[in-house]
Protein backbone atom coordinates (compact mmCIF):
# COMPACT_ATOMS: atom_id res chain seq x y z
CA UNK A 1 0.00 0.00 0.00
CA UNK A 2 1.26 3.48 -0.71
CA UNK A 3 -0.16 6.77 0.40
CA UNK A 4 -1.52 9.13 -2.25
CA UNK A 5 0.11 12.51 -2.46
CA UNK A 6 -2.20 15.21 -1.19
CA UNK A 7 -1.71 18.33 -3.28
CA UNK A 8 -4.09 20.69 -1.49
CA UNK A 9 -6.76 20.61 1.18
CA UNK A 10 -9.33 23.39 1.00
CA UNK A 11 -12.50 24.09 2.92
CA UNK A 12 -14.72 21.83 0.84
CA UNK A 13 -12.47 19.60 -1.19
CA UNK A 14 -9.14 17.77 -1.22
CA UNK A 15 -6.96 17.45 -4.31
CA UNK A 16 -4.81 14.34 -4.69
CA UNK A 17 -2.25 13.51 -7.32
CA UNK A 18 -3.98 11.72 -10.22
CA UNK A 19 -3.09 8.42 -11.89
CA UNK A 20 -1.42 10.16 -14.86
CA UNK A 21 0.59 13.36 -15.18
CA UNK A 22 -1.70 16.31 -15.70
CA UNK A 23 -4.57 14.73 -13.76
CA UNK A 24 -5.81 15.19 -10.22
CA UNK A 25 -8.41 13.52 -8.04
CA UNK A 26 -10.92 15.89 -6.47
CA UNK A 27 -12.44 14.59 -3.22
CA UNK A 28 -15.65 16.22 -1.94
CA UNK A 29 -15.72 16.65 1.83
CA UNK A 30 -18.83 16.97 4.01
CA UNK A 31 -17.63 20.27 5.44
CA UNK A 32 -19.92 23.24 5.04
CA UNK A 33 -18.30 26.63 5.51
CA UNK A 34 -19.47 30.21 5.09
CA UNK A 35 -18.30 33.74 5.81
CA UNK A 36 -14.69 32.85 4.97
CA UNK A 37 -14.88 29.71 7.16
CA UNK A 38 -15.90 31.58 10.32
CA UNK A 39 -18.96 29.30 10.26
CA UNK A 40 -18.18 25.60 9.87
CA UNK A 41 -20.16 22.37 10.22
CA UNK A 42 -20.00 18.81 8.96
CA UNK A 43 -23.10 17.78 7.03
CA UNK A 44 -23.04 14.02 6.58
CA UNK A 45 -23.60 13.15 2.92
CA UNK A 46 -23.16 16.62 1.39
CA UNK A 47 -19.92 15.66 -0.38
CA UNK A 48 -21.59 12.67 -2.03
CA UNK A 49 -24.43 14.81 -3.37
CA UNK A 50 -22.14 17.59 -4.60
CA UNK A 51 -19.94 15.05 -6.38
CA UNK A 52 -22.98 13.63 -8.21
CA UNK A 53 -24.54 17.01 -9.05
CA UNK A 54 -21.19 18.40 -10.21
CA UNK A 55 -20.61 15.31 -12.39
CA UNK A 56 -24.03 15.75 -14.00
CA UNK A 57 -23.50 19.44 -14.75
CA UNK A 58 -19.92 19.16 -16.02
CA UNK A 59 -20.80 16.18 -18.22
CA UNK A 60 -23.56 18.26 -19.81
CA UNK A 61 -21.23 21.25 -20.25
CA UNK A 62 -18.53 19.08 -21.84
CA UNK A 63 -21.11 17.67 -24.27
CA UNK A 64 -22.28 21.18 -25.10
CA UNK A 65 -18.72 22.13 -26.08
CA UNK A 66 -18.18 24.24 -22.98
CA UNK A 67 -14.73 23.02 -21.89
CA UNK A 68 -14.29 21.88 -18.26
CA UNK A 69 -11.59 20.13 -16.24
CA UNK A 70 -13.92 17.20 -15.54
CA UNK A 71 -12.94 13.76 -16.87
CA UNK A 72 -15.14 11.30 -14.93
CA UNK A 73 -16.48 10.42 -11.53
CA UNK A 74 -14.46 7.72 -9.79
CA UNK A 75 -16.62 6.85 -6.79
CA UNK A 76 -19.04 8.32 -4.24
CA UNK A 77 -16.80 11.23 -3.30
CA UNK A 78 -14.12 11.52 -5.94
CA UNK A 79 -13.76 12.64 -9.51
CA UNK A 80 -10.88 12.58 -11.95
CA UNK A 81 -10.05 16.04 -13.31
CA UNK A 82 -7.45 17.69 -15.50
CA UNK A 83 -4.92 19.74 -13.58
CA UNK A 84 -5.10 23.41 -14.50
CA UNK A 85 -3.41 26.62 -13.42
CA UNK A 86 -6.20 28.26 -11.48
CA UNK A 87 -6.82 31.92 -12.31
CA UNK A 88 -7.20 33.59 -8.90
CA UNK A 89 -10.70 34.90 -9.53
CA UNK A 90 -14.20 33.92 -8.53
CA UNK A 91 -16.54 34.81 -11.37
CA UNK A 92 -20.12 35.37 -10.25
CA UNK A 93 -23.04 35.52 -12.66
CA UNK A 94 -26.28 36.98 -11.31
CA UNK A 95 -29.78 36.83 -12.78
CA UNK A 96 -31.78 37.82 -9.70
CA UNK A 97 -30.71 40.08 -6.80
CA UNK A 98 -29.62 38.21 -3.66
CA UNK A 99 -26.84 38.05 -1.08
CA UNK A 100 -24.08 40.64 -1.23
CA UNK A 101 -25.55 42.42 -4.27
CA UNK A 102 -28.79 43.10 -2.38
CA UNK A 103 -26.88 44.22 0.70
CA UNK A 104 -24.42 46.49 -1.06
CA UNK A 105 -26.84 48.16 -3.44
CA UNK A 106 -30.04 47.94 -1.42
CA UNK A 107 -31.87 45.95 -4.06
CA UNK A 108 -34.54 43.69 -2.61
CA UNK A 109 -33.75 39.96 -2.76
CA UNK A 110 -35.72 38.36 -5.57
CA UNK A 111 -35.69 41.40 -7.88
CA UNK A 112 -35.10 40.17 -11.41
CA UNK A 113 -32.06 42.04 -12.77
CA UNK A 114 -32.47 44.04 -16.02
CA UNK A 115 -29.85 41.75 -17.52
CA UNK A 116 -27.42 39.11 -16.28
CA UNK A 117 -24.50 40.70 -14.45
CA UNK A 118 -20.96 39.33 -14.16
CA UNK A 119 -18.82 40.18 -11.15
CA UNK A 120 -15.22 39.30 -10.29
CA UNK A 121 -13.73 38.61 -6.88
CA UNK A 122 -10.03 38.19 -6.17
CA UNK A 123 -9.46 34.76 -4.58
CA UNK A 124 -7.61 35.71 -1.42
CA UNK A 125 -8.88 34.48 1.95
CA UNK A 126 -6.65 36.90 3.90
CA UNK A 127 -8.37 39.80 2.12
CA UNK A 128 -11.84 38.20 2.29
CA UNK A 129 -12.09 37.70 -1.50
CA UNK A 130 -12.58 41.39 -2.41
CA UNK A 131 -14.59 42.43 -5.45
CA UNK A 132 -12.38 43.66 -8.30
CA UNK A 133 -12.91 45.20 -11.72
CA UNK A 134 -11.66 44.16 -15.15
CA UNK A 135 -9.12 46.99 -14.81
CA UNK A 136 -7.62 45.44 -11.68
CA UNK A 137 -7.50 42.01 -13.28
CA UNK A 138 -5.57 43.09 -16.36
CA UNK A 139 -3.44 45.75 -14.61
CA UNK A 140 -2.20 43.30 -11.97
CA UNK A 141 -1.82 40.53 -14.55
CA UNK A 142 -4.18 38.02 -12.92
CA UNK A 143 -5.53 37.39 -16.42
CA UNK A 144 -4.86 38.89 -19.84
CA UNK A 145 -7.59 40.82 -21.70
CA UNK A 146 -8.02 37.80 -24.02
CA UNK A 147 -8.35 35.42 -21.05
CA UNK A 148 -10.85 37.76 -19.44
CA UNK A 149 -12.91 37.72 -22.64
CA UNK A 150 -12.74 33.93 -22.75
CA UNK A 151 -13.82 33.64 -19.11
CA UNK A 152 -16.76 36.01 -19.62
CA UNK A 153 -17.85 34.08 -22.70
CA UNK A 154 -17.65 30.81 -20.74
CA UNK A 155 -19.60 32.34 -17.86
CA UNK A 156 -22.39 33.56 -20.15
CA UNK A 157 -22.67 30.26 -22.01
CA UNK A 158 -22.72 28.46 -18.71
CA UNK A 159 -25.46 30.74 -17.42
CA UNK A 160 -27.62 30.20 -20.51
CA UNK A 161 -27.27 26.45 -20.33
CA UNK A 162 -27.67 26.11 -16.55
CA UNK A 163 -30.66 28.48 -16.40
CA UNK A 164 -32.49 26.23 -18.88
CA UNK A 165 -31.42 23.03 -17.17
CA UNK A 166 -32.68 24.17 -13.78
CA UNK A 167 -35.84 25.76 -15.16
CA UNK A 168 -36.78 22.36 -16.56
CA UNK A 169 -36.55 21.06 -12.99
CA UNK A 170 -38.74 23.85 -11.58
CA UNK A 171 -35.72 25.71 -10.18
CA UNK A 172 -34.66 29.31 -10.75
CA UNK A 173 -30.91 29.89 -11.15
CA UNK A 174 -30.53 33.09 -9.12
CA UNK A 175 -26.72 33.28 -9.30
CA UNK A 176 -23.64 31.08 -9.35
CA UNK A 177 -19.86 31.20 -9.00
CA UNK A 178 -17.26 29.63 -11.25
CA UNK A 179 -13.49 29.31 -11.28
CA UNK A 180 -11.49 28.99 -14.46
CA UNK A 181 -8.02 27.70 -15.17
CA UNK A 182 -5.39 27.48 -17.88
CA UNK A 183 -5.17 24.05 -19.44
CA UNK A 184 -1.88 23.40 -21.20
CA UNK A 185 -1.99 20.88 -24.05
CA UNK A 186 1.40 20.77 -25.75
CA UNK A 187 2.01 24.17 -27.31
CA UNK A 188 -1.58 25.22 -26.78
CA UNK A 189 -3.27 26.77 -23.77
CA UNK A 190 -6.98 27.29 -23.30
CA UNK A 191 -9.25 28.50 -20.56
CA UNK A 192 -11.53 25.86 -19.07
CA UNK A 193 -14.06 25.71 -16.27
CA UNK A 194 -12.55 24.20 -13.11
CA UNK A 195 -13.44 23.63 -9.44
CA UNK A 196 -17.13 22.75 -9.00
CA UNK A 197 -20.66 23.74 -9.82
CA UNK A 198 -23.05 22.48 -7.14
CA UNK A 199 -25.67 23.83 -4.73
CA UNK A 200 -22.65 25.05 -2.69
CA UNK A 201 -21.74 27.46 -5.48
CA UNK A 202 -25.19 28.40 -6.84
CA UNK A 203 -28.33 30.06 -5.51
CA UNK A 204 -31.23 27.83 -6.50
CA UNK A 205 -34.82 28.77 -5.66
CA UNK A 206 -37.96 26.73 -6.20
CA UNK A 207 -39.75 28.49 -9.05
CA UNK A 208 -43.19 28.30 -7.33
CA UNK A 209 -42.41 28.77 -3.64
CA UNK A 210 -38.99 30.51 -3.72
CA UNK A 211 -37.82 27.88 -1.24
CA UNK A 212 -34.02 27.97 -0.98
CA UNK A 213 -32.39 24.79 -2.29
CA UNK A 214 -28.75 25.84 -1.83
CA UNK A 215 -26.03 26.80 0.67
CA UNK A 216 -28.04 29.81 1.90
CA UNK A 217 -29.88 27.25 4.08
CA UNK A 218 -26.59 26.84 5.94
CA UNK A 219 -25.55 30.53 5.84
CA UNK A 220 -28.93 31.56 7.25
CA UNK A 221 -29.31 28.67 9.73
CA UNK A 222 -32.46 27.44 8.02
CA UNK A 223 -31.63 23.72 8.40
CA UNK A 224 -32.55 21.02 5.91
CA UNK A 225 -29.47 21.51 3.73
CA UNK A 226 -29.03 17.85 2.85
CA UNK A 227 -32.72 17.46 2.04
CA UNK A 228 -32.55 20.50 -0.23
CA UNK A 229 -29.50 19.19 -2.12
CA UNK A 230 -31.24 15.81 -2.39
CA UNK A 231 -34.26 17.58 -3.84
CA UNK A 232 -32.07 19.24 -6.48
CA UNK A 233 -30.48 15.89 -7.40
CA UNK A 234 -33.92 14.20 -7.62
CA UNK A 235 -35.45 16.94 -9.73
CA UNK A 236 -32.53 16.78 -12.16
CA UNK A 237 -33.05 13.01 -12.36
CA UNK A 238 -29.61 12.28 -10.90
CA UNK A 239 -30.87 10.12 -8.04
CA UNK A 240 -34.02 8.05 -7.76
CA UNK A 241 -36.93 8.84 -5.45
CA UNK A 242 -35.83 6.53 -2.65
CA UNK A 243 -32.11 6.35 -3.23
CA UNK A 244 -30.10 6.81 -0.03
CA UNK A 245 -27.38 9.41 -0.34
CA UNK A 246 -25.48 9.38 2.91
CA UNK A 247 -21.99 8.39 1.97
CA UNK A 248 -20.82 7.22 5.34
CA UNK A 249 -21.88 4.29 7.44
CA UNK A 250 -23.24 0.92 6.38
CA UNK A 251 -26.43 0.71 4.32
CA UNK A 252 -29.00 -1.81 5.55
CA UNK A 253 -29.68 -4.42 2.88
CA UNK A 254 -33.26 -5.66 3.09
N1 LIG B 1 -8.58 21.41 -12.12
C1 LIG B 1 -7.96 21.99 -11.11
N2 LIG B 1 -6.62 22.09 -11.07
C2 LIG B 1 -5.98 22.68 -10.03
N3 LIG B 1 -6.62 23.23 -8.97
C3 LIG B 1 -7.97 23.17 -8.96
C4 LIG B 1 -8.70 22.56 -10.02
N4 LIG B 1 -10.02 22.67 -9.74
C5 LIG B 1 -10.10 23.32 -8.56
N5 LIG B 1 -8.89 23.63 -8.07
C6 LIG B 1 -8.58 24.31 -6.80
O1 LIG B 1 -8.68 23.32 -5.79
C7 LIG B 1 -9.16 23.87 -4.58
C8 LIG B 1 -10.41 23.13 -4.17
O2 LIG B 1 -10.56 23.16 -2.82
P1 LIG B 1 -11.67 24.03 -2.05
O3 LIG B 1 -12.73 24.52 -2.99
O4 LIG B 1 -12.05 23.23 -0.86
O5 LIG B 1 -10.79 25.28 -1.65
P2 LIG B 1 -11.27 26.49 -0.75
O6 LIG B 1 -11.10 26.21 0.68
O7 LIG B 1 -12.61 26.93 -1.23
O8 LIG B 1 -10.15 27.52 -1.08
P3 LIG B 1 -10.00 28.42 -2.31
O9 LIG B 1 -10.18 29.80 -1.76
O10 LIG B 1 -8.62 28.15 -2.84
O11 LIG B 1 -11.09 28.00 -3.29
C9 LIG B 1 -9.42 25.35 -4.87
O12 LIG B 1 -8.32 26.11 -4.44
C10 LIG B 1 -9.55 25.39 -6.38
O13 LIG B 1 -9.21 26.65 -6.89
MG1 LIG C 1 -13.39 26.65 -3.16
Coordinates of N, CA, C and O in Angstrom, one line a residue, residues 156-236:
X156 N -21.1 33.3 -19.5 CA -22.4 33.6 -20.2 C -23.0 32.3 -20.8 O -24.2 32.0 -20.6
X157 N -22.2 31.5 -21.4 CA -22.7 30.3 -22.0 C -23.1 29.3 -20.9 O -24.2 28.6 -21.0
X158 N -22.4 29.3 -19.9 CA -22.7 28.5 -18.7 C -24.1 28.9 -18.1 O -24.9 28.1 -17.8
X159 N -24.2 30.2 -18.0 CA -25.5 30.7 -17.4 C -26.7 30.4 -18.3 O -27.7 29.9 -17.8
X160 N -26.5 30.5 -19.6 CA -27.6 30.2 -20.5 C -28.0 28.7 -20.4 O -29.2 28.4 -20.2
X161 N -27.0 27.9 -20.4 CA -27.3 26.5 -20.3 C -27.9 26.1 -19.0 O -28.9 25.4 -18.9
X162 N -27.2 26.5 -17.9 CA -27.7 26.1 -16.5 C -29.1 26.7 -16.2 O -29.9 26.0 -15.6
X163 N -29.3 27.9 -16.7 CA -30.7 28.5 -16.4 C -31.7 27.6 -17.0 O -32.8 27.3 -16.3
X164 N -31.5 27.1 -18.2 CA -32.5 26.2 -18.9 C -32.6 24.9 -18.2 O -33.7 24.4 -18.0
X165 N -31.4 24.3 -17.8 CA -31.4 23.0 -17.2 C -32.2 23.1 -15.9 O -33.1 22.2 -15.6
X166 N -32.0 24.1 -15.1 CA -32.7 24.2 -13.8 C -34.2 24.5 -14.0 O -35.0 24.0 -13.2
X167 N -34.4 25.4 -14.9 CA -35.8 25.8 -15.2 C -36.7 24.5 -15.5 O -37.8 24.4 -15.0
X168 N -36.1 23.6 -16.2 CA -36.8 22.4 -16.6 C -37.1 21.5 -15.3 O -37.9 20.6 -15.4
X169 N -36.4 21.8 -14.2 CA -36.6 21.1 -13.0 C -37.3 21.9 -12.0 O -37.4 21.6 -10.8
X170 N -37.9 23.0 -12.5 CA -38.7 23.8 -11.6 C -37.9 24.7 -10.6 O -38.3 25.1 -9.5
X171 N -36.7 25.0 -11.0 CA -35.7 25.7 -10.2 C -35.2 27.0 -10.9 O -34.9 26.9 -12.1
X172 N -35.2 28.1 -10.2 CA -34.7 29.3 -10.7 C -33.2 29.5 -10.4 O -32.8 29.4 -9.2
X173 N -32.3 29.7 -11.4 CA -30.9 29.9 -11.1 C -30.7 31.4 -10.9 O -30.7 32.2 -11.8
X174 N -30.6 31.7 -9.6 CA -30.5 33.1 -9.1 C -29.1 33.7 -9.4 O -29.0 34.7 -10.0
X175 N -28.1 32.9 -9.0 CA -26.7 33.3 -9.3 C -25.8 32.1 -9.1 O -26.3 31.0 -8.6
X176 N -24.6 32.2 -9.6 CA -23.6 31.1 -9.3 C -22.2 31.6 -9.5 O -22.0 32.7 -10.0
X177 N -21.3 30.8 -9.0 CA -19.9 31.2 -9.0 C -19.1 30.1 -9.8 O -19.3 29.0 -9.6
X178 N -18.2 30.6 -10.6 CA -17.3 29.6 -11.2 C -15.8 30.0 -11.0 O -15.5 31.2 -10.7
X179 N -14.9 29.1 -11.2 CA -13.5 29.3 -11.3 C -13.0 28.8 -12.6 O -13.5 27.7 -13.1
X180 N -12.0 29.4 -13.2 CA -11.5 29.0 -14.5 C -10.0 28.7 -14.3 O -9.4 29.3 -13.4
X181 N -9.4 28.0 -15.2 CA -8.0 27.7 -15.2 C -7.4 27.6 -16.6 O -8.2 27.5 -17.6
X182 N -6.1 27.7 -16.6 CA -5.4 27.5 -17.9 C -5.0 26.0 -18.0 O -4.4 25.4 -17.2
X183 N -5.5 25.4 -19.1 CA -5.2 24.0 -19.4 C -4.1 24.0 -20.5 O -4.4 24.6 -21.6
X184 N -3.0 23.5 -20.2 CA -1.9 23.4 -21.2 C -1.9 22.1 -21.9 O -1.9 21.0 -21.3
X185 N -2.0 22.1 -23.2 CA -2.0 20.9 -24.0 C -0.9 21.1 -25.1 O -1.2 21.7 -26.1
X186 N 0.3 20.6 -24.8 CA 1.4 20.8 -25.8 C 1.7 22.3 -25.9 O 1.9 22.9 -24.9
X187 N 1.7 22.8 -27.1 CA 2.0 24.2 -27.3 C 0.8 25.1 -27.0 O 0.9 26.3 -27.1
X188 N -0.3 24.4 -26.9 CA -1.6 25.2 -26.8 C -2.0 25.4 -25.3 O -1.7 24.6 -24.4
X189 N -2.7 26.5 -25.1 CA -3.3 26.8 -23.8 C -4.7 27.3 -24.0 O -4.9 28.1 -24.9
X190 N -5.6 26.7 -23.2 CA -7.0 27.3 -23.3 C -7.6 27.4 -21.9 O -7.2 26.7 -21.0
X191 N -8.6 28.3 -21.8 CA -9.2 28.5 -20.6 C -10.4 27.5 -20.4 O -11.2 27.4 -21.4
X192 N -10.4 26.8 -19.3 CA -11.5 25.9 -19.1 C -12.2 26.1 -17.7 O -11.5 26.8 -16.8
X193 N -13.4 25.6 -17.5 CA -14.1 25.7 -16.3 C -13.4 24.7 -15.3 O -13.2 23.5 -15.7
X194 N -13.2 25.1 -14.1 CA -12.5 24.2 -13.1 C -13.4 24.2 -11.8 O -14.6 24.5 -11.8
X195 N -12.8 23.7 -10.8 CA -13.4 23.6 -9.4 C -14.8 22.9 -9.5 O -14.8 21.7 -9.9
X196 N -15.9 23.5 -9.1 CA -17.1 22.8 -9.0 C -18.3 23.7 -9.3 O -18.2 24.9 -9.2
X197 N -19.4 23.1 -9.8 CA -20.7 23.7 -9.8 C -21.6 22.8 -9.1 O -21.8 21.7 -9.5
X198 N -22.2 23.3 -8.0 CA -23.0 22.5 -7.1 C -23.9 23.4 -6.3 O -23.7 24.7 -6.4
X199 N -24.9 22.9 -5.5 CA -25.7 23.8 -4.7 C -24.8 24.6 -3.7 O -25.3 25.6 -3.1
X200 N -23.5 24.2 -3.5 CA -22.7 25.0 -2.7 C -22.2 26.3 -3.4 O -21.9 27.3 -2.8
X201 N -22.3 26.3 -4.7 CA -21.7 27.5 -5.5 C -22.8 28.2 -6.3 O -22.5 29.0 -7.1
X202 N -24.1 27.8 -6.1 CA -25.2 28.4 -6.8 C -26.3 28.9 -5.8 O -26.3 28.3 -4.7
X203 N -27.1 29.8 -6.2 CA -28.3 30.1 -5.5 C -29.4 29.5 -6.4 O -29.6 29.9 -7.5
X204 N -30.2 28.5 -5.8 CA -31.2 27.8 -6.5 C -32.5 28.0 -5.7 O -32.6 27.6 -4.6
X205 N -33.5 28.6 -6.3 CA -34.8 28.8 -5.7 C -35.9 28.0 -6.4 O -35.9 28.0 -7.6
X206 N -36.8 27.4 -5.6 CA -38.0 26.7 -6.2 C -38.8 27.8 -7.0 O -39.0 28.9 -6.4
X207 N -39.1 27.5 -8.2 CA -39.8 28.5 -9.0 C -41.1 28.9 -8.5 O -41.5 30.1 -8.7
X208 N -41.8 28.0 -7.8 CA -43.2 28.3 -7.3 C -43.1 29.0 -6.0 O -43.8 30.0 -5.7
X209 N -42.3 28.4 -5.1 CA -42.4 28.8 -3.6 C -41.2 29.6 -3.2 O -41.2 30.2 -2.1
X210 N -40.2 29.8 -4.1 CA -39.0 30.5 -3.7 C -38.2 29.8 -2.6 O -37.3 30.4 -2.0
X211 N -38.6 28.6 -2.3 CA -37.8 27.9 -1.2 C -36.4 27.8 -1.6 O -36.0 27.5 -2.8
X212 N -35.5 28.0 -0.7 CA -34.0 28.0 -1.0 C -33.5 26.5 -1.0 O -33.8 25.8 -0.1
X213 N -32.9 26.2 -2.1 CA -32.4 24.8 -2.3 C -30.9 24.8 -2.4 O -30.3 24.0 -3.2
X214 N -30.2 25.6 -1.7 CA -28.8 25.8 -1.8 C -28.1 26.2 -0.5 O -28.7 26.1 0.6
X215 N -26.8 26.6 -0.5 CA -26.0 26.8 0.7 C -26.6 27.9 1.6 O -26.2 28.0 2.7
X216 N -27.4 28.8 1.0 CA -28.0 29.8 1.9 C -28.8 29.2 3.1 O -28.9 29.8 4.1
X217 N -29.2 27.9 3.0 CA -29.9 27.2 4.1 C -28.9 27.1 5.2 O -29.3 27.2 6.4
X218 N -27.6 26.9 4.9 CA -26.6 26.8 5.9 C -26.2 28.2 6.4 O -26.1 28.5 7.6
X219 N -26.0 29.2 5.5 CA -25.5 30.5 5.8 C -26.6 31.2 6.8 O -26.2 31.8 7.7
X220 N -27.9 30.9 6.5 CA -28.9 31.6 7.2 C -29.5 30.7 8.3 O -30.6 31.0 8.8
X221 N -28.8 29.6 8.7 CA -29.3 28.7 9.7 C -30.7 28.2 9.5 O -31.5 28.1 10.5
X222 N -31.1 27.9 8.3 CA -32.5 27.4 8.0 C -32.7 25.9 8.2 O -33.8 25.5 8.3
X223 N -31.5 25.2 8.3 CA -31.6 23.7 8.4 C -32.0 23.1 7.1 O -32.3 23.8 6.1
X224 N -32.1 21.8 7.1 CA -32.5 21.0 5.9 C -31.7 21.1 4.7 O -32.2 21.0 3.5
X225 N -30.4 21.3 4.9 CA -29.5 21.5 3.7 C -29.4 20.2 2.9 O -29.5 20.3 1.7
X226 N -29.2 19.1 3.6 CA -29.0 17.8 2.8 C -30.3 17.5 2.1 O -30.2 17.1 0.9
X227 N -31.4 17.7 2.7 CA -32.7 17.5 2.0 C -32.9 18.3 0.8 O -33.4 17.9 -0.2
X228 N -32.4 19.6 0.9 CA -32.5 20.5 -0.2 C -31.7 20.0 -1.4 O -32.1 20.0 -2.5
X229 N -30.4 19.6 -1.1 CA -29.5 19.2 -2.1 C -30.0 17.9 -2.8 O -29.9 17.7 -4.0
X230 N -30.6 17.1 -1.9 CA -31.2 15.8 -2.4 C -32.4 16.1 -3.4 O -32.5 15.5 -4.4
X231 N -33.1 17.1 -3.0 CA -34.3 17.6 -3.8 C -33.8 18.0 -5.2 O -34.3 17.7 -6.3
X232 N -32.7 18.8 -5.2 CA -32.1 19.2 -6.5 C -31.7 18.0 -7.3 O -32.0 17.9 -8.5
X233 N -31.0 17.1 -6.7 CA -30.5 15.9 -7.4 C -31.7 15.1 -7.9 O -31.6 14.6 -9.1
X234 N -32.7 15.0 -7.2 CA -33.9 14.2 -7.6 C -34.6 14.9 -8.8 O -34.9 14.3 -9.8
X235 N -34.7 16.2 -8.7 CA -35.4 16.9 -9.7 C -34.7 16.9 -11.0 O -35.3 17.0 -12.1
X236 N -33.3 16.9 -10.9 CA -32.5 16.8 -12.2 C -32.5 15.3 -12.7 O -31.9 15.1 -13.7

